[in-house]
PDB file of C-alpha atoms in Angstrom:
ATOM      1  CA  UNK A   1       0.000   0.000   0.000  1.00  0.00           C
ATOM      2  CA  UNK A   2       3.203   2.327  -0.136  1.00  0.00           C
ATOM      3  CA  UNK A   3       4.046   4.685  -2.673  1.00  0.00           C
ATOM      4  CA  UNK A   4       7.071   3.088  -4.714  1.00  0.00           C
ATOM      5  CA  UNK A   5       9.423   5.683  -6.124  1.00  0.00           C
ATOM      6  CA  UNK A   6      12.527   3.838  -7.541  1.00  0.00           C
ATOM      7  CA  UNK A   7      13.025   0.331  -9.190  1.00  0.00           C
ATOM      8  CA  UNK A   8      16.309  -1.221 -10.190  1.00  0.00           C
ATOM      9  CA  UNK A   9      17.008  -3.985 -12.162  1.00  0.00           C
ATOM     10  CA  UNK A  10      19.945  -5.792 -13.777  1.00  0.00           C
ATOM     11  CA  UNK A  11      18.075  -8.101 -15.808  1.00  0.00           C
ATOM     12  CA  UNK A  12      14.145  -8.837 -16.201  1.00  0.00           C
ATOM     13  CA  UNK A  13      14.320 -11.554 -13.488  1.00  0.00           C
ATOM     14  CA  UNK A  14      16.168  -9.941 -11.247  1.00  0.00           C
ATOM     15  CA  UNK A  15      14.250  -6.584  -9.657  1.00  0.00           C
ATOM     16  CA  UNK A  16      13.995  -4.371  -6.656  1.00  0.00           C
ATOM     17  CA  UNK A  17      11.565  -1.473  -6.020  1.00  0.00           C
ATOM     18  CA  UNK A  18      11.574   0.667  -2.602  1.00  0.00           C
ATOM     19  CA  UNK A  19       9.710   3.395  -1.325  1.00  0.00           C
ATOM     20  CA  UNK A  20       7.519   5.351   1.002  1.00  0.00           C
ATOM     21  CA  UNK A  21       7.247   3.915   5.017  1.00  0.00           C
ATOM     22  CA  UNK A  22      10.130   1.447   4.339  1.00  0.00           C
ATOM     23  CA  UNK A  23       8.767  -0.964   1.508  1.00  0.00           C
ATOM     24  CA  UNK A  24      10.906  -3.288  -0.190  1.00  0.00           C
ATOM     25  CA  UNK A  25      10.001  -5.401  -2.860  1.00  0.00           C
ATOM     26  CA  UNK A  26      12.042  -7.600  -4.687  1.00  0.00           C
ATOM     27  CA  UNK A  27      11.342  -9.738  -8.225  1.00  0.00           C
ATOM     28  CA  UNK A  28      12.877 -12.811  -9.975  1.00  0.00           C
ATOM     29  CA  UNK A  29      10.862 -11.802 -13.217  1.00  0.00           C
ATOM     30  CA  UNK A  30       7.414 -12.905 -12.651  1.00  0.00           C
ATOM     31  CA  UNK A  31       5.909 -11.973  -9.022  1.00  0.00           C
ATOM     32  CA  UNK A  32       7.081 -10.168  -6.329  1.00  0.00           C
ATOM     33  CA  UNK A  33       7.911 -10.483  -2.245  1.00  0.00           C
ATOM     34  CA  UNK A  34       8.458  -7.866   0.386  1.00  0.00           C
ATOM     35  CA  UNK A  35      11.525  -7.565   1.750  1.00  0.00           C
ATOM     36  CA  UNK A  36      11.334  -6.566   5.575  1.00  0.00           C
ATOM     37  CA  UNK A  37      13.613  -3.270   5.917  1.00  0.00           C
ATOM     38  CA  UNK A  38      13.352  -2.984   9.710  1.00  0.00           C
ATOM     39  CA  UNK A  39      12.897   0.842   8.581  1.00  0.00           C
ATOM     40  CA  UNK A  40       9.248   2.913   8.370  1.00  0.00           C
ATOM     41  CA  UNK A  41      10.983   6.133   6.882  1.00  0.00           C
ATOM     42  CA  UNK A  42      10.934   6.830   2.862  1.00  0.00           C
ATOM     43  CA  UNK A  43      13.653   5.033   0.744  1.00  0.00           C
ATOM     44  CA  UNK A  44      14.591   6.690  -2.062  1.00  0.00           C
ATOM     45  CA  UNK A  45      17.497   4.455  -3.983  1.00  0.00           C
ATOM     46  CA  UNK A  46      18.337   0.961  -4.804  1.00  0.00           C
ATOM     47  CA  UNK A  47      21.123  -0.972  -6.644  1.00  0.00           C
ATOM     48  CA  UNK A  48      21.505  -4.619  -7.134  1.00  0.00           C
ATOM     49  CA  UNK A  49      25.420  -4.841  -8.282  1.00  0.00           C
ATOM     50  CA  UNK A  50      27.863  -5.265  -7.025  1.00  0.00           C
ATOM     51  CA  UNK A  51      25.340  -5.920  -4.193  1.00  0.00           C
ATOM     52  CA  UNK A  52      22.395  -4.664  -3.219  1.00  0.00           C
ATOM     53  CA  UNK A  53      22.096  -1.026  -1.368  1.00  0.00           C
ATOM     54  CA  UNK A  54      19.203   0.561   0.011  1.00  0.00           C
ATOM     55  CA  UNK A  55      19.399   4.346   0.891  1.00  0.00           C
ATOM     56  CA  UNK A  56      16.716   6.741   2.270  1.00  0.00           C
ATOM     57  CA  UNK A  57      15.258   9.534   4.502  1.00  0.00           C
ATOM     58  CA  UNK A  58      17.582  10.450   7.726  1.00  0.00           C
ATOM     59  CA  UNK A  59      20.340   8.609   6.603  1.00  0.00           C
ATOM     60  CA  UNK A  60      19.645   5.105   6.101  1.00  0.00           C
ATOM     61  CA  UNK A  61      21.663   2.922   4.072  1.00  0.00           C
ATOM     62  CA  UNK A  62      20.578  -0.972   3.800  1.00  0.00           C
ATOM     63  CA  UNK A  63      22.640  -3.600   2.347  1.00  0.00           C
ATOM     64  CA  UNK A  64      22.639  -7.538   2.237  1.00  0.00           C
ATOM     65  CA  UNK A  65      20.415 -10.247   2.142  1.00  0.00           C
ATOM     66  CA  UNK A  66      19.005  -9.857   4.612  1.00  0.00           C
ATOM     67  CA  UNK A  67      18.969  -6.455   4.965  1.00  0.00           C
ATOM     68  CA  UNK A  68      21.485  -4.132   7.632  1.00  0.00           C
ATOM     69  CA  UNK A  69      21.832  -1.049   8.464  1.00  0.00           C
ATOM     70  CA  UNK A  70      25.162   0.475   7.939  1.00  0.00           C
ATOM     71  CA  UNK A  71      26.113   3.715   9.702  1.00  0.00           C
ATOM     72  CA  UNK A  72      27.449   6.563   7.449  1.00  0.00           C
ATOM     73  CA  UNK A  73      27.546   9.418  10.706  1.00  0.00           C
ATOM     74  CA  UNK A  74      24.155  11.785   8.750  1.00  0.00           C
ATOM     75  CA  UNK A  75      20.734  12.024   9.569  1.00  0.00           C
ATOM     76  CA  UNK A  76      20.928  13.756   5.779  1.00  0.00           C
ATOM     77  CA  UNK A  77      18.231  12.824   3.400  1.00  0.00           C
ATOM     78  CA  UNK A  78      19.627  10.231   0.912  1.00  0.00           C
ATOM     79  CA  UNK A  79      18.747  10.791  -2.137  1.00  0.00           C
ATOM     80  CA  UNK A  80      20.333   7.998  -4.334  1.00  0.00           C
ATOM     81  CA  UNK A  81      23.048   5.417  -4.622  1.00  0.00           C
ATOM     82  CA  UNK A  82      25.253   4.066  -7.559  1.00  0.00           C
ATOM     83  CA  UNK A  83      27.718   2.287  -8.212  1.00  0.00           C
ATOM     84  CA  UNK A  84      31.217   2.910 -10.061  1.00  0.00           C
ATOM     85  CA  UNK A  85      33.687  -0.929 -10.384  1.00  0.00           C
ATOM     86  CA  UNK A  86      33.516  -2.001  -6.899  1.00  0.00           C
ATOM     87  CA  UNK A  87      32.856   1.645  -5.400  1.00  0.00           C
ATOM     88  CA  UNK A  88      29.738   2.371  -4.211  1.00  0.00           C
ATOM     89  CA  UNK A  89      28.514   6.267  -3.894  1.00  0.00           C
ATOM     90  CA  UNK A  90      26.126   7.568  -2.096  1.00  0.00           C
ATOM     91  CA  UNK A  91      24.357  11.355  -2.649  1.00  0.00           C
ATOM     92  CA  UNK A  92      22.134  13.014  -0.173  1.00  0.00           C
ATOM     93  CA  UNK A  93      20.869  16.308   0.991  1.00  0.00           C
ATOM     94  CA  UNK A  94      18.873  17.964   3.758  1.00  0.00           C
ATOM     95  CA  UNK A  95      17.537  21.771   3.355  1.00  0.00           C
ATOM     96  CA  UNK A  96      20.777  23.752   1.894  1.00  0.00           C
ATOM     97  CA  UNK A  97      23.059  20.976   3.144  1.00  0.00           C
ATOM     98  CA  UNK A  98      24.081  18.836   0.865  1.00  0.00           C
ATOM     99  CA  UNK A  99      26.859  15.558   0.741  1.00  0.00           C
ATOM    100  CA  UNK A 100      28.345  12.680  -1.211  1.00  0.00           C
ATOM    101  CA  UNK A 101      30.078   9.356   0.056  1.00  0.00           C
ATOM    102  CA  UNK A 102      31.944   6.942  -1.517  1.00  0.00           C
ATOM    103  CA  UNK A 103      31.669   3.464   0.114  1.00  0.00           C
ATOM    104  CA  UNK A 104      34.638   1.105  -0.759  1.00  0.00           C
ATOM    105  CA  UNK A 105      34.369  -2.762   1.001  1.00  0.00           C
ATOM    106  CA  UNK A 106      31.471  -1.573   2.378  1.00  0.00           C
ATOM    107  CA  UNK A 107      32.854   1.433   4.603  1.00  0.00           C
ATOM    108  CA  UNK A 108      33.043   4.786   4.404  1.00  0.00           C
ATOM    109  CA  UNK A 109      36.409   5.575   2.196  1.00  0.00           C
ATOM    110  CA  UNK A 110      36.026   9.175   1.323  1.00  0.00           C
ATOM    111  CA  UNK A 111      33.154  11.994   2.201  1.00  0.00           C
ATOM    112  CA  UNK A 112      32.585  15.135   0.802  1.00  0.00           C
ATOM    113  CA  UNK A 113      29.809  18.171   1.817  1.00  0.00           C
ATOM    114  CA  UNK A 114      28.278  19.144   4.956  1.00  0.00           C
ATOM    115  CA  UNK A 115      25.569  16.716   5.111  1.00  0.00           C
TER     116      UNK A 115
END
C-alpha cells in the first residue's frame, strides 16, 4: 500500500523497487515479495550490483540479504546510490546541506559536503 518511487534492475528476473514507510520489494521476473527493511521512513534508492544497497530519509543505508543497516555518521536525506567498479557512492541532501560518500568494502572511504 506504499508509494514506490525507484526500481532497479539488472536483468528482467532480477528486480527491486523501494519506497515510502520502508517498503521493499524484490522480483525474480514474474511476481514479487516484500523484503522486511526494519525501517518505516521513505527510501529513495536501490542498486543490485555489485550488491544490493538501500538508501533513504535520515540517513539510512541498507545492504545484504538480509537487509542491515550500515552507519554513514548523517541524519541527511539520501537521495540515491550508484555504483562505479567495486565503489559504491552515495548522494544526499537535507535543506541547503548537501553531501556525497563513496563506500569502498562496504565502509566509508572518502566523504565530501556538509551533510
Amino acid at each position: 500500500t506504499a508509494a514506490l518511487g525507484a526500481l532497479r534492475a539488472t536483468a528482467a528476473t532480477h528486480l527491486i523497487a523501494v519506497g515510502d514507510a520502508g517498503a521493499v520489494l524484490r522480483s525474480g521476473g514474474k511476481t514479487w515479495h516484500a523484503v522486511t527493511s526494519g525501517v518505516d521512513g521513505a527510501l529513495r534508492g536501490a542498486i543490485l550490483a555489485p550488491a544490493m544497497w538501500i538508501v533513504g530519509d535520515g540517513g539510512v543505508v541498507l545492504t545484504g540479504d538480509p537487509l542491515r543497516r550500515v552507519g554513514l555518521g548523517t541524519d541527511c536525506d539520501l537521495r540515491t546510490v550508484f555504483a562505479h567498479g567495486a565503489d559504491v557512492w552515495i548522494v544526499g541532501s537535507t535543506g541547503a546541506r548537501g553531501g556525497v560518500w563513496r563506500l569502498s568494502d562496504g565502509a566509508v572511504a572518502e566523504k565530501w559536503g556538509s551533510c
